[in-house]
Amino acid sequence: MSIHINMVKIAVILFILFYSSVATADKFTLIQSLTLCNPNFFKEVYANKSELQKYTNIQTFDKNKAYISVENRTDTNKNYTYFKIPMTYKNLTIKGYYDSDMDLGKLGKYYFWGFIIDNDINQIKETLNFIDWKNTGDNLMYFANPMIHYINDEIHVWNKNTGTVVGVKTVPAPGTTEKLLLLEKYANMNLLLCSIQGTVTVELLKQERPDIK
């Protein structure tokens, strides 16, 4: 009898360890997918929707894609949502999602999407040390993987953007679209965001942000 009980205990422990490792891997895939700032992020949200629905509202579209919904992405008071309970990744506490859509006329269109993280910005940067962060000079904003698309390029073409702070503290040049990963410190929240901004055509938006209709 005792042998049988011990075997059951071992089986339960192995199941818990396996489940924990799977959950961690899924969250890593989700975070890593966001940092790439490409449309596959929305496939990862769909792939993890069963778990994510414990935290927030998930909207499915195009059969195999989903997004985290906010009340109104064009309203600065309603373009973010806090999770029902925080989600953890390593030593980070992810407490919400941010989704901003701004049309600044001649200055271009600006889209930001990503996670609200309840950790110090330096701790976030150190935890996500697989990213080559660049400091904008004030320790309040870091960026990575800056890319640029020219209006005459093929729709899928992105080039490395070699400007040090292009797309961070300057307005994109006419006829160009910039994309990059941002880590920003605000008074009331720290954000890990993707950004696409500048001359964002309907076709390019449909490709990069398929969750926006």
Short mmCIF file of C-alpha atoms in Angstrom, two decimals:
data_model
loop_
_atom_site.label_atom_id
_atom_site.label_comp_id
_atom_site.label_asym_id
_atom_site.label_seq_id
_atom_site.Cartn_x
_atom_site.Cartn_y
_atom_site.Cartn_z
CA MET A 1 0.00 0.00 0.00
CA SER A 2 2.78 2.44 0.97
CA ILE A 3 4.59 1.71 -2.32
CA HIS A 4 1.40 2.48 -4.24
CA ILE A 5 0.91 5.77 -2.34
CA ASN A 6 4.52 6.79 -2.96
CA MET A 7 4.14 6.07 -6.66
CA VAL A 8 1.03 8.25 -6.77
CA LYS A 9 2.88 11.05 -4.99
CA ILE A 10 5.76 10.83 -7.46
CA ALA A 11 3.33 10.88 -10.38
CA VAL A 12 1.61 14.00 -8.99
CA ILE A 13 4.95 15.76 -8.44
CA LEU A 14 6.09 14.93 -11.98
CA PHE A 15 2.80 16.21 -13.38
CA ILE A 16 3.13 19.49 -11.47
CA LEU A 17 6.73 19.94 -12.62
CA PHE A 18 5.77 19.22 -16.21
CA TYR A 19 2.78 21.56 -16.12
CA SER A 20 4.86 24.32 -14.57
CA SER A 21 7.54 24.00 -17.23
CA VAL A 22 4.93 24.11 -19.99
CA ALA A 23 3.29 27.23 -18.54
CA THR A 24 6.66 28.95 -18.20
CA ALA A 25 7.58 28.07 -21.77
CA ASP A 26 4.25 29.42 -23.04
CA LYS A 27 4.76 32.73 -21.25
CA PHE A 28 8.31 32.96 -22.54
CA THR A 29 7.02 32.38 -26.08
CA LEU A 30 4.42 35.11 -25.59
CA ILE A 31 6.93 37.65 -24.23
CA GLN A 32 9.55 36.73 -26.83
CA SER A 33 6.97 37.03 -29.59
CA LEU A 34 6.07 40.56 -28.48
CA THR A 35 9.72 41.63 -28.48
CA LEU A 36 9.99 40.69 -32.17
CA CYS A 37 7.26 43.23 -32.98
CA ASN A 38 5.73 41.24 -35.80
CA PRO A 39 2.20 39.91 -36.47
CA ASN A 40 3.04 36.45 -35.07
CA PHE A 41 2.39 37.93 -31.63
CA PHE A 42 -1.34 37.67 -32.31
CA LYS A 43 -0.98 33.99 -33.18
CA GLU A 44 0.78 33.48 -29.85
CA VAL A 45 -2.05 35.23 -28.01
CA TYR A 46 -4.44 32.81 -29.72
CA ALA A 47 -2.24 29.82 -28.85
CA ASN A 48 -2.27 30.87 -25.19
CA LYS A 49 -5.85 32.15 -25.05
CA SER A 50 -7.06 29.46 -22.62
CA GLU A 51 -4.54 30.62 -20.02
CA LEU A 52 -4.83 34.33 -20.87
CA GLN A 53 -8.60 34.29 -20.42
CA LYS A 54 -7.95 33.78 -16.70
CA TYR A 55 -6.38 37.23 -16.66
CA THR A 56 -8.24 39.36 -19.18
CA ASN A 57 -10.61 39.55 -22.15
CA ILE A 58 -9.37 37.84 -25.32
CA GLN A 59 -10.93 38.48 -28.73
CA THR A 60 -10.41 35.91 -31.50
CA PHE A 61 -10.22 36.85 -35.19
CA ASP A 62 -9.10 35.24 -38.48
CA LYS A 63 -9.57 31.76 -36.91
CA ASN A 64 -6.00 31.48 -35.58
CA LYS A 65 -5.29 34.96 -34.18
CA ALA A 66 -6.43 36.80 -31.07
CA TYR A 67 -5.76 40.02 -29.19
CA ILE A 68 -6.11 41.45 -25.70
CA SER A 69 -8.88 44.02 -25.80
CA VAL A 70 -8.92 47.47 -24.22
CA GLU A 71 -11.95 49.72 -23.96
CA ASN A 72 -10.79 52.31 -26.51
CA ARG A 73 -7.31 52.41 -28.01
CA THR A 74 -7.77 56.00 -29.25
CA ASP A 75 -8.56 57.36 -25.75
CA THR A 76 -5.56 57.87 -23.44
CA ASN A 77 -7.77 57.16 -20.41
CA LYS A 78 -9.15 53.92 -21.83
CA ASN A 79 -6.31 52.48 -23.94
CA TYR A 80 -5.06 50.06 -21.30
CA THR A 81 -6.49 47.34 -19.11
CA TYR A 82 -5.27 45.83 -15.86
CA PHE A 83 -5.44 42.06 -15.52
CA LYS A 84 -7.79 40.41 -13.01
CA ILE A 85 -4.70 38.94 -11.37
CA PRO A 86 -1.06 39.67 -12.29
CA MET A 87 0.72 37.32 -14.67
CA THR A 88 4.31 36.40 -13.83
CA TYR A 89 7.27 35.79 -16.13
CA LYS A 90 10.50 34.90 -14.31
CA ASN A 91 10.83 37.71 -11.71
CA LEU A 92 8.55 40.11 -13.59
CA THR A 93 4.98 40.93 -12.62
CA ILE A 94 2.91 41.67 -15.72
CA LYS A 95 -0.21 43.45 -14.58
CA GLY A 96 -1.87 44.69 -17.74
CA TYR A 97 -1.95 45.41 -21.46
CA TYR A 98 -1.57 48.72 -23.31
CA ASP A 99 -2.87 49.46 -26.83
CA SER A 100 -2.66 53.00 -28.23
CA ASP A 101 -3.73 54.35 -31.63
CA MET A 102 -2.92 57.99 -32.44
CA ASP A 103 -3.35 59.91 -35.69
CA LEU A 104 -1.21 63.07 -35.61
CA GLY A 105 -2.06 64.20 -39.12
CA LYS A 106 1.02 65.38 -41.03
CA LEU A 107 3.26 63.96 -38.30
CA GLY A 108 2.00 60.46 -39.05
CA LYS A 109 0.10 57.66 -37.35
CA TYR A 110 1.39 56.03 -34.16
CA TYR A 111 0.50 52.59 -32.81
CA PHE A 112 1.81 51.14 -29.54
CA TRP A 113 0.97 47.74 -28.03
CA GLY A 114 2.43 45.66 -25.24
CA PHE A 115 2.50 44.91 -21.53
CA ILE A 116 2.32 46.94 -18.34
CA ILE A 117 4.99 45.59 -15.99
CA ASP A 118 5.11 46.25 -12.25
CA ASN A 119 8.90 46.19 -11.91
CA ASP A 120 11.69 48.74 -11.99
CA ILE A 121 12.78 49.55 -15.54
CA ASN A 122 16.33 48.34 -14.88
CA GLN A 123 15.05 45.04 -13.53
CA ILE A 124 12.91 44.58 -16.64
CA LYS A 125 15.90 45.32 -18.86
CA GLU A 126 18.11 42.86 -16.98
CA THR A 127 15.48 40.10 -17.06
CA LEU A 128 15.05 40.59 -20.80
CA ASN A 129 18.80 40.49 -21.33
CA PHE A 130 18.45 38.55 -24.58
CA ILE A 131 17.55 41.94 -26.11
CA ASP A 132 20.24 44.44 -27.17
CA TRP A 133 18.82 47.49 -25.40
CA LYS A 134 19.95 51.00 -26.35
CA ASN A 135 19.64 53.90 -23.92
CA THR A 136 18.12 57.12 -25.22
CA GLY A 137 20.24 59.03 -22.71
CA ASP A 138 17.90 59.69 -19.81
CA ASN A 139 17.52 56.15 -18.37
CA LEU A 140 13.75 56.53 -18.75
CA MET A 141 13.49 54.93 -22.18
CA TYR A 142 15.34 52.12 -23.92
CA PHE A 143 14.79 50.80 -27.43
CA ALA A 144 15.82 47.81 -29.53
CA ASN A 145 15.53 46.36 -33.03
CA PRO A 146 14.78 49.63 -34.87
CA MET A 147 13.49 48.95 -38.39
CA ILE A 148 12.37 51.19 -41.25
CA HIS A 149 10.06 50.69 -44.23
CA TYR A 150 10.07 52.99 -47.26
CA ILE A 151 6.79 53.64 -49.01
CA ASN A 152 8.11 52.27 -52.33
CA ASP A 153 9.40 49.04 -50.74
CA GLU A 154 7.59 45.75 -51.13
CA ILE A 155 5.02 45.46 -48.36
CA HIS A 156 6.99 42.82 -46.40
CA VAL A 157 10.36 44.61 -46.57
CA TRP A 158 11.83 46.07 -43.37
CA ASN A 159 15.38 47.45 -43.21
CA LYS A 160 17.58 48.04 -40.18
CA ASN A 161 17.23 51.62 -39.03
CA THR A 162 20.75 52.86 -38.27
CA GLY A 163 19.70 56.21 -36.77
CA THR A 164 20.55 56.14 -33.04
CA VAL A 165 17.30 57.63 -31.77
CA VAL A 166 15.26 57.70 -34.97
CA GLY A 167 11.73 56.68 -34.14
CA VAL A 168 12.21 57.43 -30.45
CA LYS A 169 12.64 61.18 -30.13
CA THR A 170 12.13 62.32 -33.72
CA VAL A 171 9.24 62.28 -36.17
CA PRO A 172 9.62 59.70 -38.97
CA ALA A 173 10.55 61.23 -42.32
CA PRO A 174 7.70 61.56 -44.85
CA GLY A 175 7.18 58.36 -46.81
CA THR A 176 8.75 56.14 -44.15
CA THR A 177 7.40 53.87 -41.44
CA GLU A 178 9.45 53.00 -38.38
CA LYS A 179 9.07 49.99 -36.11
CA LEU A 180 10.89 49.21 -32.87
CA LEU A 181 10.68 47.76 -29.38
CA LEU A 182 10.43 50.21 -26.47
CA LEU A 183 10.90 50.00 -22.72
CA GLU A 184 9.50 53.15 -21.11
CA LYS A 185 9.18 54.46 -17.58
CA TYR A 186 6.10 56.53 -16.78
CA ALA A 187 4.93 58.09 -13.54
CA ASN A 188 2.26 55.43 -12.99
CA MET A 189 3.42 52.48 -15.10
CA ASN A 190 6.36 50.87 -16.90
CA LEU A 191 5.70 49.64 -20.42
CA LEU A 192 7.22 47.03 -22.72
CA LEU A 193 5.88 48.08 -26.11
CA CYS A 194 6.09 47.60 -29.82
CA SER A 195 5.68 50.72 -31.91
CA ILE A 196 4.88 51.29 -35.55
CA GLN A 197 4.73 54.92 -36.64
CA GLY A 198 4.94 57.37 -39.50
CA THR A 199 3.43 56.75 -42.92
CA VAL A 200 1.34 53.72 -42.04
CA THR A 201 -0.70 52.73 -45.08
CA VAL A 202 -3.87 50.67 -44.85
CA GLU A 203 -2.05 47.69 -46.40
CA LEU A 204 0.88 47.95 -44.00
CA LEU A 205 -1.39 48.31 -40.99
CA LYS A 206 -3.37 45.24 -42.06
CA GLN A 207 -0.12 43.28 -42.23
CA GLU A 208 1.48 44.48 -38.99
CA ARG A 209 -1.62 44.98 -36.83
CA PRO A 210 -4.23 42.53 -38.12
CA ASP A 211 -6.21 43.04 -34.91
CA ILE A 212 -7.13 46.58 -36.03
CA LYS A 213 -10.03 46.61 -38.47
#
